[in-house]
CSV table of C-alpha atoms in Angstrom, one decimal:
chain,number,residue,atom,x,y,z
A,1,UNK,CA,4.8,30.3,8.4
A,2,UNK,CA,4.2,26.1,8.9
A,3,UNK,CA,7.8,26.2,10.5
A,4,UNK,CA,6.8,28.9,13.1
A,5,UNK,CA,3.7,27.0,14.3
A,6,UNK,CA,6.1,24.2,15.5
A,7,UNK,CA,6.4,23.8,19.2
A,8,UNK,CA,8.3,20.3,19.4
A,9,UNK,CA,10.7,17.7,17.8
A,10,UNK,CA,9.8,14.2,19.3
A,11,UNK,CA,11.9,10.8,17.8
A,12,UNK,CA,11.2,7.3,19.5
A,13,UNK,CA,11.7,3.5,19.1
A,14,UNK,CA,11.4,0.7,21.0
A,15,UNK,CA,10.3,-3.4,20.7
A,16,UNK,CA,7.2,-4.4,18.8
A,17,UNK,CA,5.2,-7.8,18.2
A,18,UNK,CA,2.7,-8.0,15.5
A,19,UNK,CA,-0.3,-10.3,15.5
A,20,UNK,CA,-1.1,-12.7,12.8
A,21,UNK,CA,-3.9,-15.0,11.6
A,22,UNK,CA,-3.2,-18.7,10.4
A,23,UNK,CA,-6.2,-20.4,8.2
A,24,UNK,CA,-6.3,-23.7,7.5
A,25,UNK,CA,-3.5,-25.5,10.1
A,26,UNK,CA,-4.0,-27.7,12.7
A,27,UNK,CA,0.1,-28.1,12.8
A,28,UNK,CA,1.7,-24.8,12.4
A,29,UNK,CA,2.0,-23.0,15.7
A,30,UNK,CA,2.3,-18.7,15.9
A,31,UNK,CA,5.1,-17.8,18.3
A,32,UNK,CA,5.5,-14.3,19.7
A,33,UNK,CA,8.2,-12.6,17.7
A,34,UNK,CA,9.5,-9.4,18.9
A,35,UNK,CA,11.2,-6.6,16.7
A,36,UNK,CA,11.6,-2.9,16.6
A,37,UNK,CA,10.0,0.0,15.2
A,38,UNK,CA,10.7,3.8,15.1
A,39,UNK,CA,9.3,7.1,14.7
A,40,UNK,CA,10.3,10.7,13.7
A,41,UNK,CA,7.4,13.7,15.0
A,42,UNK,CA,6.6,17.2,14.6
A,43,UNK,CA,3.9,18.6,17.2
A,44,UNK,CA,1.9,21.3,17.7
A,45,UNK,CA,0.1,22.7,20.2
A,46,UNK,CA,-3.6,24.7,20.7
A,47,UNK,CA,-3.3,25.1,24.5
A,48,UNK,CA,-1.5,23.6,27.3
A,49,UNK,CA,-2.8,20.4,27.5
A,50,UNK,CA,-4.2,19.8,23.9
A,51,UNK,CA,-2.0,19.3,20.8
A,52,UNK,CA,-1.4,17.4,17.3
A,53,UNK,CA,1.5,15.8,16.0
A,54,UNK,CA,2.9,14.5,12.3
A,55,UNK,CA,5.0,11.9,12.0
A,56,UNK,CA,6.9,9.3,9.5
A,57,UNK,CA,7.1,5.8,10.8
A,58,UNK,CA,9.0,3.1,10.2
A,59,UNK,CA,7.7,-0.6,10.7
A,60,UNK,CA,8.8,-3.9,8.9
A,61,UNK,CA,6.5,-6.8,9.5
A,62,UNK,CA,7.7,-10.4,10.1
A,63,UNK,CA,6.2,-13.9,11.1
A,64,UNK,CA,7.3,-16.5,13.3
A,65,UNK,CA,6.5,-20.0,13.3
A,66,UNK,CA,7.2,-23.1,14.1
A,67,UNK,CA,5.8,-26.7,13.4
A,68,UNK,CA,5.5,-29.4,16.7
A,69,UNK,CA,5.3,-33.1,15.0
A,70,UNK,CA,4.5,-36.0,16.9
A,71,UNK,CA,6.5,-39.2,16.5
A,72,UNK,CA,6.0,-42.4,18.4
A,73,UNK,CA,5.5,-41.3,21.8
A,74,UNK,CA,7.5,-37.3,21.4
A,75,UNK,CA,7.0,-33.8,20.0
A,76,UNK,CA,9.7,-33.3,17.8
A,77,UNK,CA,9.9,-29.7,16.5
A,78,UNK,CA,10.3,-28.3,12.9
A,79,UNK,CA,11.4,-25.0,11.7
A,80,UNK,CA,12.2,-24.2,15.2
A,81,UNK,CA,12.0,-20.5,15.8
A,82,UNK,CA,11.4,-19.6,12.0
A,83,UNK,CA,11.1,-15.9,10.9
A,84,UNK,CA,9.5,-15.1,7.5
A,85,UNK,CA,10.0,-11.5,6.4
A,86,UNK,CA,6.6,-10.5,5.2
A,87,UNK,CA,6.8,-7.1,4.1
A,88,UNK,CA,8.7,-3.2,5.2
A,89,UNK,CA,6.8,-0.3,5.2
A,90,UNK,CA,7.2,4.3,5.6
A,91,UNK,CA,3.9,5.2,7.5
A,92,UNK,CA,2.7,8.7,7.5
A,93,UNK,CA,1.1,9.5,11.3
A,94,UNK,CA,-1.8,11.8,12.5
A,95,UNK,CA,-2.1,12.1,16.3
A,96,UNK,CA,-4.3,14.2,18.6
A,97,UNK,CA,-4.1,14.0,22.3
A,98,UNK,CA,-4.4,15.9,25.5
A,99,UNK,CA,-1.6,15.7,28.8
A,100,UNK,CA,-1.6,16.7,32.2
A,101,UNK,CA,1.2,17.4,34.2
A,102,UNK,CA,1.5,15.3,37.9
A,103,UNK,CA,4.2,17.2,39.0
A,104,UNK,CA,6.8,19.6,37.8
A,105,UNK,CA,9.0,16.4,36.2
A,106,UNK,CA,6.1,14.1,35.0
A,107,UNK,CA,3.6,14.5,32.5
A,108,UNK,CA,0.8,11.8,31.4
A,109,UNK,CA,-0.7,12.1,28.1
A,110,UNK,CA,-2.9,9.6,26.3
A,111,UNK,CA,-3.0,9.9,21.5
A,112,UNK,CA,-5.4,8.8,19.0
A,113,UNK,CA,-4.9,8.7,15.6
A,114,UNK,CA,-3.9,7.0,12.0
A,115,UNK,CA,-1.5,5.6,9.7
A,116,UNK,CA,-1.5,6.0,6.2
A,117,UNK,CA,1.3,4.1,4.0
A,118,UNK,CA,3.9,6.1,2.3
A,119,UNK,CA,5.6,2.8,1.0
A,120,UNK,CA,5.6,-0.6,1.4
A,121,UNK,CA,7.3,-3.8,-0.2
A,122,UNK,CA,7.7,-7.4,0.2
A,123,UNK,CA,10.2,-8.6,1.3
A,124,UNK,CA,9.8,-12.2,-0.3
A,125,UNK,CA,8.1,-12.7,-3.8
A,126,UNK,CA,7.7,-15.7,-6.0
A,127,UNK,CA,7.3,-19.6,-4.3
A,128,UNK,CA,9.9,-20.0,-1.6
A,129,UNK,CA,10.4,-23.3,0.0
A,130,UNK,CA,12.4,-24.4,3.0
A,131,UNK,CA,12.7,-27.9,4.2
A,132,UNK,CA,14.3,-28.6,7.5
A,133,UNK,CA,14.4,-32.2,9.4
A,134,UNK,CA,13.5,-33.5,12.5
A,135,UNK,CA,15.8,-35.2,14.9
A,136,UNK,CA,14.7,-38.1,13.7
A,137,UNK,CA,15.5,-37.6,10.5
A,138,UNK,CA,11.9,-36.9,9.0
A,139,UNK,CA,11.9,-33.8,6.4
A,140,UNK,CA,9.6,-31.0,7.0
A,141,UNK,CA,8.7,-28.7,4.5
A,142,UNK,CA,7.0,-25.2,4.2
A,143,UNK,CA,6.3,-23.6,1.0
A,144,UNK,CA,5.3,-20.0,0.7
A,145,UNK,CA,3.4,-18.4,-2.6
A,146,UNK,CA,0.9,-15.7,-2.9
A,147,UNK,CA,2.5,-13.3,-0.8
A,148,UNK,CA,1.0,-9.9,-1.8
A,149,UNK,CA,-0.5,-6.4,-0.4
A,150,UNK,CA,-4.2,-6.4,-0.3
A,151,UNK,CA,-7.1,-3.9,0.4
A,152,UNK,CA,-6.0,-2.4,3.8
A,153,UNK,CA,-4.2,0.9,3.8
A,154,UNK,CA,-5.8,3.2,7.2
A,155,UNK,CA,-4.2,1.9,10.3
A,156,UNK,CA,-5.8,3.2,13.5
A,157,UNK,CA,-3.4,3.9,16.7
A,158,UNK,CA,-4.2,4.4,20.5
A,159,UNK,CA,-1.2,5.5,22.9
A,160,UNK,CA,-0.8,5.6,26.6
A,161,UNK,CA,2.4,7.2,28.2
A,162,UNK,CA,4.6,9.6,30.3
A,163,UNK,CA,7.3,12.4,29.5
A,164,UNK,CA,10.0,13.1,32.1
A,165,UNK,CA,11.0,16.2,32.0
A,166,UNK,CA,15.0,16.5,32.2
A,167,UNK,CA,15.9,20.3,31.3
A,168,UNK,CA,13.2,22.7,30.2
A,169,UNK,CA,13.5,22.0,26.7
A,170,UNK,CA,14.3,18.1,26.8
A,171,UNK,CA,12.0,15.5,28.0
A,172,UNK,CA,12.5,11.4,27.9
A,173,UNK,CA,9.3,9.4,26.4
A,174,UNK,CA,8.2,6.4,27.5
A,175,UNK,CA,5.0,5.3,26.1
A,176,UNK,CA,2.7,2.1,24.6
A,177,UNK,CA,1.1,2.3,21.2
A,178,UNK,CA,-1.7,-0.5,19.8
A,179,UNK,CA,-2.2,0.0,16.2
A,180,UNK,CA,-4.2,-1.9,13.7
A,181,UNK,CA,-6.0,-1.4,10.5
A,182,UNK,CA,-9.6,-1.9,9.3
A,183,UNK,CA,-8.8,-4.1,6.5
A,184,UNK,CA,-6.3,-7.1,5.7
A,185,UNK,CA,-3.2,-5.4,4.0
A,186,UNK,CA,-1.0,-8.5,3.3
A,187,UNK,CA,-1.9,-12.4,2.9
A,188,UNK,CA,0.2,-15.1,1.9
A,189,UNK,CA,-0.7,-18.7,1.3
A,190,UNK,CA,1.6,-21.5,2.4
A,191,UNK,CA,1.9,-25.3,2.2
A,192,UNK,CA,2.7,-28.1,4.6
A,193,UNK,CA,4.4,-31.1,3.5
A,194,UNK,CA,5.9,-33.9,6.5
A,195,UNK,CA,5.5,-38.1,7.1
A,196,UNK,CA,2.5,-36.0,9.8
A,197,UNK,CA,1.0,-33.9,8.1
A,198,UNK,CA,0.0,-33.1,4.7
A,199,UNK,CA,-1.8,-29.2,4.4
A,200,UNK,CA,-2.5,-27.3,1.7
A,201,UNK,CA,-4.2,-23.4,0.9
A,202,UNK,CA,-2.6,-22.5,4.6
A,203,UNK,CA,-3.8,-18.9,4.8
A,204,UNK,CA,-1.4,-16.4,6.4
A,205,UNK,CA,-3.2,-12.5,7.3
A,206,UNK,CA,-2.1,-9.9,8.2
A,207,UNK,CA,-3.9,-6.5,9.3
A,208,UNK,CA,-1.2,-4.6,10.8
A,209,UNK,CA,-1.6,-5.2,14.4
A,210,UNK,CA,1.0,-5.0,17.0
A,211,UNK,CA,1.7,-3.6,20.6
A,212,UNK,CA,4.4,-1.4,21.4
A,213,UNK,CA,6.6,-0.1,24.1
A,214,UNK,CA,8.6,2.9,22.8
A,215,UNK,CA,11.7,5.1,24.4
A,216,UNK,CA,12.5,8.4,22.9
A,217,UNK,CA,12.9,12.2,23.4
A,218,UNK,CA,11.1,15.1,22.9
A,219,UNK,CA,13.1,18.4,22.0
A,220,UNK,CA,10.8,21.7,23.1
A,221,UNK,CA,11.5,24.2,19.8
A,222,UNK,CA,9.4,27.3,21.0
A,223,UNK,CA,6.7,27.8,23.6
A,224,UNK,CA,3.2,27.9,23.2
A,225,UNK,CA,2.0,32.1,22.3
């Protein structure tokens, strides 16, 4: 009976960057870090323009940093272009949403809905510490400790895209998704240690929030009764 109220087969993935929150630093900078993400749907349809859709999601979460120290009269860099793997999650997705067709091969549709973890782990435990050096020689180091999964386990999801309609049971998906949950869901604590700079209780949060631009397809399994 659930299989026969099926009306489509949608898979995507596409480049992501997640958005982070430092505590405590005046020296380590955020960059933008871009990865990808991916998703596997089932939707369903009430009428021609309204429908739901469940999905399993796959999203790993990583930071990237770097740490500018001035010397004499420059900006030397340190951990230049440093990615921390912070944790990898299975998220469990609810979306409604409504479409309208603009023509016979286009079709604009705007989602809403949540995430709710399936599983998640880190991908770094314990105290890590990495030291790298300056041009000039001066060591910089970075130590990580605390990393764990807190509170936050609802993330909330807005989408915005198109379908292109390439056969009249396949359709190409191009679309934007924000997500981002109530609650923190991971922190991690770090240290700073150079001849520049000496910082300690650096908070790292994280709440699940990134911007998306997925690429996919969407398979048509039966039309709407």
């Amino acid at each position: 009976m659930f299989g026969q109220q099926i009306h489509y087969f949608r898979v995507n993935m596409g480049p992501k960057t997640e958005f982070f929150t430092l505590e405590n630093t005046q020296n380590i900078q955020k960059l933008t870090h871009i990865d990808v993400g991916a998703g596997a749907y089932l939707g369903f349809r009430f009428n021609p323009s309204v429908f739901a859709e469940i999905g399993i999601i796959k999203n790993d979460y990583s930071f990237k940093f770097e740490v500018p120290t001035p010397v004499n009269d420059e900006v030397l860099i340190g951990h230049e272009n440093t990615v921390y793997p912070v944790y990898s999650s299975y998220q469990l997705g609810f979306l409604g949403g409504y479409e309208t067709h603009l023509n016979e091969d286009w079709v604009a549709y705007g989602k809403l809905g949540f995430h709710l973890f399936l599983a998640k782990s880190l991908d770094r435990t314990g105290t890590i510490s990495s030291t790298r050096y300056l041009d000039n020689g001066d060591p910089v180091k970075v130590t990580w400790y605390s990393n764990d999964f807190e509170a936050g386990n609802l993330i909330f999801r807005a989408d915005a895209g198109f379908y292109r309609n390439v056969s009249e049971n396949l359709a190409l998906d191009f679309f934007f998704s924000g997500r981002s949950s109530n609650l923190i869901v991971n922190s991690a604590k770090m240290t700073l240690e150079s001849n520049a700079a000496n910082e300690q209780n650096i908070v790292l949060n994280n709440q699940a929030t990134s911007l998306g631009f997925n690429i996919g397809v969407k398979y048509k399994i039966r039309n709407l009764e």
